[in-house]
Amino acid sequence: ILNVEQSPQSLHVQEGDSTNFTCSFPSSNFYALHWYRWETAKSPEALFVMTLNGDEKKKGRISATLNTKEGYSYLYIKGSQPEDSATYLCAFSYGNEKLTFGTGTRLTIIP
Amino acid sequence: GAVVSQHPSRVICKSGTSVKIECRSLDFQATTMFWYRQFPKQSLMLMATSNEGSKATYEQGVEKDKFLINHASLTLSTLTVTSAHPEDSSFYICSARKDPPYEQYFGPGTRLTVT
């Protein structure tokens, strides 16, 4: 059974502050790690797909890093804005197309 | 873009009836679509992989006769929950794989309540 764990489960951050959260996954048979942002009543939106150890990806104020040897990925948000409020999901795939999801980190930005 | 729609967004049905949920890729063709289910405070769990023109592949523990999947075209997959029971009440969400970049694009999900 593959376990993908995300922490913390929820987070409240003051507008303007930076924050980060973690996704841990099995380090064996790694293929790719995906990050999604999921706003209420909308479709999960793909943020990053990361495949190489040491990968760093950036999209605006959001960035992510990947360590496949120890099995973790960090998602960073710089200068949080109210529109960043969402649930952030990570998902692991191990050589096929199937994704195994974590339970998500629910981020609330306080104006 | 890569937009996936899902219909209906919410459905309430009586125990014993069947419910059909549609998943459409609006601006791309998808040979492969996926169906997930999410129970409260749990992660998205893959139920089945739907391939256009062939039988769906179900994950362990998912009853194929209860959750009928049809992927009749490159833009449409349907999930029918047959003889629904209250324990089938859940959030069902689909994704469609765009080839390339082989990324999965999700619909907004369907909240099913069985009374």
XYZ file of N, CA and C in Angstrom:
678
model
N 0.853 -1.187 0.000
C 0.000 0.000 0.000
C 0.894 1.244 0.000
N 0.639 2.141 -0.957
C 1.423 3.358 -1.033
C 0.814 4.399 -0.127
N 1.668 5.089 0.624
C 1.193 6.132 1.507
C 1.766 7.469 1.094
N 0.900 8.395 0.801
C 1.326 9.758 0.521
C 0.777 10.618 1.648
N 1.656 11.286 2.353
C 1.226 12.066 3.513
C 1.539 13.534 3.308
N 0.590 14.344 3.711
C 0.772 15.784 3.610
C 0.642 16.418 4.986
N 1.494 17.395 5.230
C 1.389 18.119 6.499
C 1.724 19.584 6.286
N 1.071 20.457 7.076
C 0.005 20.134 8.007
C -1.311 19.874 7.271
N -2.314 19.433 7.997
C -3.632 19.210 7.387
C -4.279 20.534 7.040
N -4.086 21.528 7.915
C -4.633 22.850 7.624
C -3.717 23.918 8.183
N -3.858 25.093 7.636
C -2.915 26.167 7.901
C -3.620 27.507 7.701
N -3.466 28.407 8.656
C -3.953 29.779 8.500
C -2.747 30.699 8.445
N -2.699 31.516 7.417
C -1.539 32.385 7.202
C -2.023 33.813 6.978
N -1.332 34.757 7.580
C -1.667 36.168 7.379
C -1.291 36.590 5.957
N -2.165 37.388 5.363
C -1.868 37.919 4.026
C -0.501 38.597 4.030
N 0.276 38.294 3.001
C 1.607 38.890 2.887
C 2.725 38.002 3.414
N 2.367 37.070 4.315
C 3.383 36.163 4.845
C 3.671 35.055 3.832
N 4.825 34.443 3.974
C 5.178 33.288 3.155
C 4.931 32.014 3.948
N 4.719 30.923 3.242
C 4.422 29.677 3.923
C 4.930 28.502 3.108
N 4.964 27.343 3.722
C 5.331 26.141 2.977
C 4.703 24.938 3.639
N 4.518 23.884 2.882
C 4.023 22.630 3.418
C 4.658 21.462 2.689
N 4.420 20.276 3.246
C 5.206 19.103 2.877
C 4.354 17.985 2.320
N 4.940 17.266 1.385
C 4.363 16.021 0.892
C 5.437 14.953 1.012
N 5.124 13.854 1.684
C 6.084 12.756 1.748
C 5.493 11.536 1.058
N 6.356 10.778 0.411
C 5.907 9.675 -0.445
C 6.957 8.576 -0.432
N 6.585 7.375 -0.911
C 7.569 6.292 -0.952
C 8.721 6.653 -1.889
N 9.947 6.390 -1.478
C 11.090 6.775 -2.311
C 11.442 5.698 -3.337
N 10.871 4.502 -3.200
C 11.183 3.450 -4.165
C 10.228 3.513 -5.351
N 10.712 3.123 -6.508
C 9.905 3.074 -7.733
C 9.268 4.420 -8.072
N 9.972 5.481 -7.799
C 9.435 6.812 -8.056
C 9.362 7.074 -9.544
N 8.258 7.739 -9.973
C 8.143 8.165 -11.360
C 7.908 9.662 -11.444
N 6.895 10.139 -10.737
C 6.595 11.574 -10.796
C 5.816 12.001 -9.555
N 5.943 13.278 -9.246
C 5.213 13.872 -8.133
C 4.447 15.074 -8.695
N 3.133 15.099 -8.398
C 2.280 16.156 -8.929
C 1.771 17.011 -7.792
N 1.657 18.308 -8.018
C 0.985 19.214 -7.097
C -0.229 19.820 -7.794
N -1.351 19.848 -7.053
C -2.581 20.442 -7.559
C -3.083 21.470 -6.554
N -3.741 22.503 -7.064
C -4.467 23.448 -6.202
C -5.948 23.232 -6.437
N -6.718 23.102 -5.358
C -8.130 22.787 -5.477
C -8.931 23.797 -4.683
N -9.566 24.708 -5.425
C -10.450 25.678 -4.790
C -11.842 25.093 -4.683
N -12.563 25.518 -3.681
C -13.912 25.009 -3.417
C -14.792 25.191 -4.647
N -15.516 24.147 -4.987
C -16.481 24.136 -6.099
C -15.828 24.260 -7.474
N -14.533 24.097 -7.528
C -13.847 24.141 -8.831
C -13.092 22.833 -9.057
N -12.516 22.699 -10.257
C -11.709 21.521 -10.564
C -10.314 21.691 -9.986
N -9.713 20.605 -9.525
C -8.300 20.687 -9.140
C -7.481 21.173 -10.328
N -6.572 22.112 -10.048
C -5.759 22.703 -11.102
C -4.322 22.221 -10.953
N -3.758 21.703 -12.032
C -2.381 21.212 -11.980
C -1.412 22.380 -11.801
N -0.527 22.255 -10.819
C 0.504 23.275 -10.592
C 1.841 22.818 -11.161
N 2.302 21.654 -10.716
C 3.618 21.177 -11.130
C 3.599 19.667 -11.306
N 4.438 19.202 -12.243
C 4.794 17.795 -12.322
C 6.310 17.741 -12.193
N 6.786 16.948 -11.260
C 8.227 16.908 -11.006
C 8.695 15.470 -11.104
N 9.796 15.272 -11.797
C 10.265 13.914 -12.032
C 11.704 13.668 -11.577
N 12.526 14.703 -11.512
C 13.949 14.493 -11.232
C 14.314 14.905 -9.815
N 15.151 14.114 -9.178
C 15.636 14.471 -7.849
C 16.331 15.827 -7.916
N 15.992 16.713 -6.981
C 16.574 18.043 -6.989
C 15.820 19.046 -7.830
N 14.780 18.579 -8.520
C 13.953 19.471 -9.335
C 13.426 20.627 -8.502
N 13.435 21.811 -9.102
C 12.756 22.960 -8.500
C 11.929 23.591 -9.589
N 10.647 23.842 -9.285
C 9.779 24.466 -10.278
C 9.133 25.694 -9.663
N 8.810 26.649 -10.539
C 8.256 27.907 -10.044
C 7.150 28.383 -10.979
N 6.081 28.901 -10.346
C 4.972 29.461 -11.109
C 4.492 30.686 -10.347
N 4.981 31.847 -10.773
C 4.620 33.068 -10.050
C 5.204 33.055 -8.647
N 4.328 33.175 -7.643
C 4.791 33.195 -6.240
C 4.874 31.793 -5.629
N 4.533 30.802 -6.409
C 4.522 29.427 -5.894
C 5.698 28.650 -6.483
N 6.372 27.918 -5.630
C 7.478 27.084 -6.102
C 7.447 25.752 -5.369
N 8.151 24.773 -5.917
C 8.186 23.449 -5.311
C 9.555 22.843 -5.513
N 9.947 22.021 -4.547
C 11.203 21.290 -4.642
C 10.923 19.811 -4.481
N 11.865 18.994 -4.924
C 11.668 17.550 -4.899
C 12.931 16.841 -4.448
N 12.778 15.931 -3.498
C 13.860 15.056 -3.055
C 13.351 13.625 -3.150
N 13.761 12.941 -4.210
C 13.248 11.585 -4.427
C 13.992 10.560 -3.574
N 15.217 10.878 -3.165
C 15.996 9.911 -2.367
C 15.392 9.749 -0.976
N 14.927 10.858 -0.413
C 14.332 10.782 0.927
C 12.805 10.817 0.882
N 12.260 11.020 -0.277
C 10.815 10.923 -0.447
C 10.020 12.095 0.100
N 10.393 13.320 -0.293
C 9.570 14.450 0.102
C 9.635 15.560 -0.930
N 8.592 16.379 -0.893
C 8.505 17.562 -1.736
C 7.945 18.694 -0.884
N 8.468 19.891 -1.090
C 7.951 21.064 -0.402
C 7.275 21.983 -1.414
N 6.171 22.577 -0.990
C 5.528 23.621 -1.791
C 5.645 24.917 -1.006
N 6.116 25.960 -1.684
C 6.321 27.255 -1.042
C 5.399 28.287 -1.688
N 4.820 29.144 -0.867
C 4.069 30.278 -1.389
C 4.652 31.538 -0.759
N 5.067 32.435 -1.628
C 5.708 33.672 -1.159
C 4.681 34.802 -1.163
N 4.637 35.586 -0.084
C 3.730 36.736 -0.064
C 2.287 36.331 -0.308
N 1.743 35.509 0.584
C 0.404 34.927 0.403
C -0.657 35.989 0.139
N -1.566 35.660 -0.763
C -2.700 36.515 -1.101
C -3.992 35.749 -0.843
N -5.105 36.460 -0.642
C -6.374 35.763 -0.381
C -6.717 34.724 -1.446
N -6.359 34.989 -2.701
C -6.684 34.029 -3.764
C -5.870 32.735 -3.679
N -4.889 32.691 -2.788
C -4.130 31.466 -2.580
C -4.886 30.483 -1.689
N -5.962 30.943 -1.070
C -6.744 30.056 -0.203
C -7.305 28.903 -1.035
N -6.958 27.694 -0.654
C -7.358 26.497 -1.407
C -6.824 25.285 -0.653
N -7.177 24.121 -1.146
C -6.543 22.883 -0.675
C -5.471 22.497 -1.684
N -4.288 22.216 -1.196
C -3.164 21.844 -2.055
C -2.941 20.339 -1.923
N -3.053 19.658 -3.046
C -2.925 18.203 -3.078
C -1.610 17.817 -3.734
N -0.969 16.801 -3.182
C 0.124 16.202 -3.932
C -0.281 14.785 -4.304
N 0.290 14.299 -5.373
C -0.018 12.958 -5.856
C 1.261 12.334 -6.401
N 1.399 11.066 -6.120
C 2.608 10.310 -6.473
C 2.254 9.288 -7.527
N 3.142 9.116 -8.516
C 2.953 7.998 -9.444
C 4.259 7.231 -9.518
N 4.147 5.912 -9.693
C 5.323 5.065 -9.556
C 5.586 4.247 -10.809
N 5.508 4.914 -11.940
C 5.918 4.203 -13.154
C 4.763 3.914 -14.075
N 3.563 4.205 -13.637
C 2.428 4.111 -14.549
C 1.636 5.394 -14.414
N 0.483 5.406 -15.005
C -0.255 6.661 -15.032
C -1.100 6.893 -13.785
N -1.171 5.891 -12.905
C -2.062 6.032 -11.755
C -1.480 6.986 -10.727
N -2.331 7.805 -10.184
C -1.928 8.756 -9.156
C -2.442 8.311 -7.796
N -1.586 8.398 -6.797
C -1.978 8.169 -5.409
C -1.892 9.500 -4.696
N -3.027 9.952 -4.165
C -3.115 11.291 -3.596
C -2.909 11.299 -2.089
N -2.380 12.416 -1.589
C -2.429 12.714 -0.172
C -3.779 13.320 0.170
N -4.002 13.582 1.452
C -5.283 14.144 1.887
C -5.334 15.656 1.745
N -4.206 16.262 1.427
C -4.210 17.692 1.139
C -3.856 18.559 2.338
N -3.421 19.759 2.032
C -3.223 20.806 3.044
C -4.195 21.922 2.710
N -5.066 22.233 3.674
C -6.070 23.284 3.463
C -5.487 24.600 3.947
N -5.258 25.507 3.010
C -4.637 26.802 3.316
C -5.688 27.899 3.316
N -5.716 28.667 4.392
C -6.606 29.831 4.492
C -5.749 31.063 4.711
N -5.929 32.054 3.848
C -5.178 33.299 3.980
C -6.063 34.307 4.698
N -5.567 34.870 5.758
C -6.327 35.827 6.567
C -5.997 37.236 6.089
N -7.023 37.978 5.627
C -6.745 39.326 5.097
C -6.255 40.278 6.197
N -5.966 25.326 -23.724
C -6.533 24.936 -22.448
C -6.827 23.453 -22.400
N -7.228 23.006 -21.253
C -7.636 21.610 -21.071
C -8.752 21.604 -20.039
N -9.975 21.649 -20.548
C -11.127 21.783 -19.658
C -11.916 20.481 -19.635
N -12.250 20.073 -18.441
C -13.051 18.867 -18.245
C -14.321 19.255 -17.487
N -15.449 18.848 -18.032
C -16.710 19.133 -17.335
C -17.269 17.840 -16.758
N -18.115 17.991 -15.776
C -18.742 16.839 -15.140
C -20.184 17.207 -14.849
N -21.066 16.262 -15.092
C -22.482 16.537 -14.893
C -23.192 15.312 -14.353
N -24.066 15.427 -13.341
C -24.407 16.671 -12.667
C -23.378 17.028 -11.596
N -23.488 18.212 -11.029
C -22.582 18.587 -9.945
C -23.093 18.029 -8.609
N -24.413 17.914 -8.507
C -25.003 17.337 -7.296
C -26.171 16.468 -7.710
N -26.335 15.353 -7.037
C -27.505 14.522 -7.297
C -27.923 13.827 -6.004
N -29.232 13.817 -5.790
C -29.806 13.092 -4.658
C -30.712 12.025 -5.250
N -30.522 10.805 -4.841
C -31.372 9.735 -5.382
C -31.810 8.815 -4.251
N -32.817 8.028 -4.557
C -33.339 7.097 -3.552
C -32.584 5.778 -3.635
N -32.509 5.137 -2.520
C -31.843 3.844 -2.430
C -32.460 2.876 -3.431
N -31.604 2.157 -4.163
C -32.101 1.190 -5.134
C -32.141 1.699 -6.560
N -32.051 2.998 -6.729
C -32.065 3.558 -8.086
C -30.645 3.656 -8.622
N -30.533 3.947 -9.925
C -29.224 4.094 -10.565
C -28.991 5.548 -10.944
N -27.757 5.934 -10.916
C -27.381 7.317 -11.226
C -26.232 7.313 -12.220
N -26.351 8.152 -13.252
C -25.283 8.247 -14.247
C -24.582 9.585 -14.127
N -23.266 9.554 -14.103
C -22.447 10.766 -14.052
C -21.620 10.834 -15.333
N -21.631 12.001 -15.965
C -20.890 12.188 -17.217
C -19.620 12.990 -17.001
N -18.584 12.621 -17.705
C -17.308 13.340 -17.675
C -16.917 13.623 -19.121
N -16.740 14.894 -19.444
C -16.407 15.283 -20.816
C -15.139 16.122 -20.874
N -14.276 15.784 -21.825
C -13.147 16.671 -22.121
C -13.633 17.616 -23.223
N -13.605 18.920 -22.945
C -14.267 19.886 -23.821
C -13.402 20.350 -24.980
N -12.106 20.404 -24.791
C -11.246 20.983 -25.838
C -10.065 20.095 -26.186
N -10.158 18.826 -25.824
C -9.120 17.885 -26.241
C -9.710 16.489 -26.232
N -9.007 15.595 -26.912
C -9.456 14.205 -26.933
C -8.693 13.413 -25.882
N -9.378 12.526 -25.225
C -8.781 11.769 -24.129
C -9.030 10.286 -24.335
N -7.977 9.544 -24.652
C -8.146 8.098 -24.768
C -8.289 7.453 -23.402
N -7.791 8.142 -22.385
C -7.843 7.589 -21.033
C -8.468 8.593 -20.078
N -9.432 8.129 -19.323
C -10.047 8.929 -18.266
C -10.014 8.112 -16.991
N -10.066 8.799 -15.869
C -9.982 8.150 -14.562
C -11.168 8.579 -13.707
N -11.648 7.665 -12.883
C -12.711 7.982 -11.931
C -12.182 7.786 -10.509
N -12.423 8.809 -9.691
C -11.989 8.806 -8.297
C -13.205 8.995 -7.392
N -13.011 8.591 -6.148
C -14.044 8.811 -5.140
C -13.351 9.391 -3.918
N -14.049 10.298 -3.233
C -13.488 10.884 -2.023
C -14.522 10.852 -0.913
N -14.189 10.163 0.185
C -15.010 10.193 1.379
C -14.513 11.329 2.266
N -15.384 11.809 3.180
C -15.011 12.950 4.023
C -13.668 12.747 4.724
N -12.853 13.771 4.672
C -11.539 13.812 5.327
C -10.572 12.755 4.801
N -10.862 12.212 3.635
C -9.949 11.234 3.053
C -9.422 11.746 1.717
N -8.462 11.043 1.181
C -7.863 11.476 -0.081
C -8.690 10.973 -1.257
N -8.407 11.518 -2.425
C -9.015 10.998 -3.650
C -8.507 9.578 -3.870
N -9.446 8.654 -4.045
C -9.067 7.258 -4.260
C -9.461 6.845 -5.669
N -8.514 6.321 -6.411
C -8.790 5.876 -7.768
C -9.732 4.678 -7.741
N -10.810 4.772 -8.524
C -11.751 3.653 -8.626
C -11.441 2.805 -9.853
N -11.243 3.505 -10.980
C -11.080 2.774 -12.232
C -10.447 3.660 -13.286
N -9.831 2.992 -14.246
C -9.249 3.653 -15.417
C -10.109 3.287 -16.614
N -10.529 4.305 -17.329
C -11.443 4.133 -18.446
C -10.701 4.387 -19.754
N -10.703 3.400 -20.634
C -10.029 3.545 -21.914
C -11.039 3.526 -23.050
N -10.917 4.464 -23.945
C -11.859 4.582 -25.050
C -11.880 3.310 -25.868
N -13.052 2.774 -26.052
C -13.225 1.610 -26.906
C -12.906 0.278 -26.258
N -12.556 0.279 -24.975
C -12.282 -1.002 -24.321
C -12.841 -0.987 -22.908
N -12.748 -2.134 -22.261
C -13.314 -2.241 -20.912
C -12.472 -1.464 -19.915
N -13.154 -0.950 -18.909
C -12.451 -0.216 -17.856
C -11.668 -1.185 -16.976
N -10.621 -0.660 -16.377
C -9.827 -1.424 -15.414
C -10.147 -0.911 -14.027
N -10.620 -1.799 -13.158
C -11.060 -1.401 -11.826
C -9.971 -1.673 -10.794
N -9.905 -0.794 -9.808
C -8.970 -0.996 -8.704
C -9.522 -2.067 -7.762
N -8.600 -2.632 -7.011
C -8.984 -3.688 -6.070
C -10.040 -3.170 -5.102
N -11.082 -3.971 -4.901
C -12.127 -3.592 -3.956
C -13.262 -2.798 -4.564
N -13.158 -2.418 -5.818
C -14.229 -1.667 -6.481
C -15.052 -2.638 -7.317
N -16.352 -2.694 -7.047
C -17.213 -3.654 -7.735
C -17.560 -3.163 -9.133
N -17.122 -3.893 -10.134
C -17.355 -3.450 -11.511
C -18.826 -3.527 -11.894
N -19.585 -4.430 -11.278
C -21.009 -4.525 -11.625
C -21.819 -3.422 -10.963
N -21.248 -2.822 -9.958
C -21.955 -1.747 -9.270
C -21.609 -0.394 -9.895
N -20.388 -0.242 -10.285
C -19.922 1.021 -10.876
C -19.587 0.757 -12.349
N -20.587 0.986 -13.196
C -20.427 0.702 -14.617
C -19.790 1.896 -15.313
N -18.729 1.637 -16.038
C -18.028 2.709 -16.744
C -18.077 2.444 -18.240
N -18.437 3.502 -18.968
C -18.486 3.431 -20.420
C -17.708 4.604 -21.000
N -16.772 4.296 -21.885
C -15.948 5.358 -22.502
C -16.124 5.221 -24.001
N -17.288 5.682 -24.472
C -17.713 5.395 -25.837
C -17.087 6.314 -26.874
N -16.569 7.447 -26.451
C -15.949 8.357 -27.417
C -14.707 8.966 -26.785
N -13.956 9.697 -27.581
C -12.709 10.277 -27.093
C -12.921 11.496 -26.207
N -14.185 11.885 -26.018
C -14.447 13.052 -25.173
C -15.444 12.766 -24.067
N -15.913 11.537 -23.946
C -16.961 11.264 -22.966
C -16.750 9.922 -22.279
N -16.765 9.953 -20.950
C -16.809 8.741 -20.152
C -17.963 8.889 -19.169
N -18.676 7.802 -18.920
C -19.770 7.863 -17.955
C -19.557 6.826 -16.861
N -19.983 7.197 -15.658
C -19.967 6.292 -14.507
C -21.402 6.140 -14.061
N -21.898 4.910 -14.041
C -23.252 4.653 -13.551
C -23.154 3.884 -12.242
N -23.713 4.473 -11.204
C -23.792 3.802 -9.912
C -25.117 3.049 -9.911
N -25.057 1.742 -9.944
C -26.289 0.941 -10.043
C -26.774 0.543 -8.660
N -28.088 0.467 -8.527
C -28.710 0.074 -7.263
C -28.012 0.758 -6.089
N -28.071 2.060 -6.131
C -27.316 2.862 -5.152
C -27.820 2.636 -3.732
N -26.898 2.645 -2.792
C -27.222 2.540 -1.372
C -26.605 3.721 -0.638
N -27.091 4.022 0.572
C -26.549 5.175 1.298
C -25.025 5.166 1.433
N -24.436 3.983 1.520
C -22.964 3.935 1.652
C -22.231 4.341 0.380
N -22.989 4.471 -0.739
C -22.383 4.967 -1.984
C -22.344 6.489 -2.010
N -22.973 7.112 -1.037
C -22.933 8.579 -0.961
C -21.484 9.024 -0.813
N -21.073 9.878 -1.710
C -19.665 10.277 -1.740
C -19.486 11.383 -2.767
N -18.261 11.825 -2.895
C -17.890 12.791 -3.924
C -17.143 12.031 -5.006
N -17.655 12.091 -6.243
C -17.050 11.385 -7.363
C -16.451 12.415 -8.317
N -15.212 12.185 -8.729
C -14.542 13.141 -9.602
C -13.787 12.394 -10.687
N -13.817 12.958 -11.884
C -13.143 12.310 -13.001
C -11.953 13.154 -13.445
N -11.052 12.510 -14.151
C -9.974 13.245 -14.815
C -9.792 12.662 -16.206
N -9.259 13.486 -17.082
C -8.970 13.064 -18.453
C -7.499 13.326 -18.725
N -6.874 12.358 -19.346
C -5.450 12.502 -19.626
C -5.252 13.074 -21.017
N -4.494 14.153 -21.088
C -4.180 14.784 -22.372
C -2.826 14.255 -22.839
N -2.792 13.751 -24.083
C -1.574 13.132 -24.601
C -0.983 13.931 -25.739
N 0.232 14.434 -25.711
C 0.976 14.774 -24.486
C 0.414 16.048 -23.854
N 0.730 16.478 -22.690
C 1.902 16.093 -21.903
C 1.624 14.988 -20.892
N 0.536 14.212 -21.122
C 0.200 13.089 -20.242
C -0.170 13.546 -18.831
N -0.614 14.792 -18.746
C -1.088 15.311 -17.465
C -2.567 14.996 -17.329
N -3.026 14.815 -16.100
C -4.455 14.574 -15.861
C -5.132 15.897 -15.545
N -6.259 16.143 -16.212
C -7.061 17.341 -15.979
C -8.393 16.904 -15.398
N -8.775 17.585 -14.314
C -9.912 17.123 -13.526
C -11.192 17.890 -13.831
N -12.303 17.181 -13.677
C -13.595 17.835 -13.651
C -13.837 18.410 -12.264
N -14.966 19.106 -12.074
C -15.258 19.716 -10.774
C -15.895 18.761 -9.772
N -16.255 17.561 -10.205
C -16.778 16.587 -9.261
C -18.297 16.555 -9.174
N -18.799 15.451 -8.634
C -20.240 15.244 -8.433
C -20.467 14.770 -7.012
N -21.324 15.469 -6.292
C -21.690 15.056 -4.931
C -22.930 14.185 -5.024
N -22.799 12.912 -4.695
C -23.924 11.975 -4.719
C -24.413 11.708 -3.303
N -25.698 11.903 -3.116
C -26.329 11.576 -1.837
C -27.420 10.566 -2.108
N -27.348 9.432 -1.444
C -28.357 8.387 -1.596
C -29.174 8.335 -0.310
N -30.482 8.509 -0.458
C -31.332 8.553 0.740
C -32.077 7.229 0.928
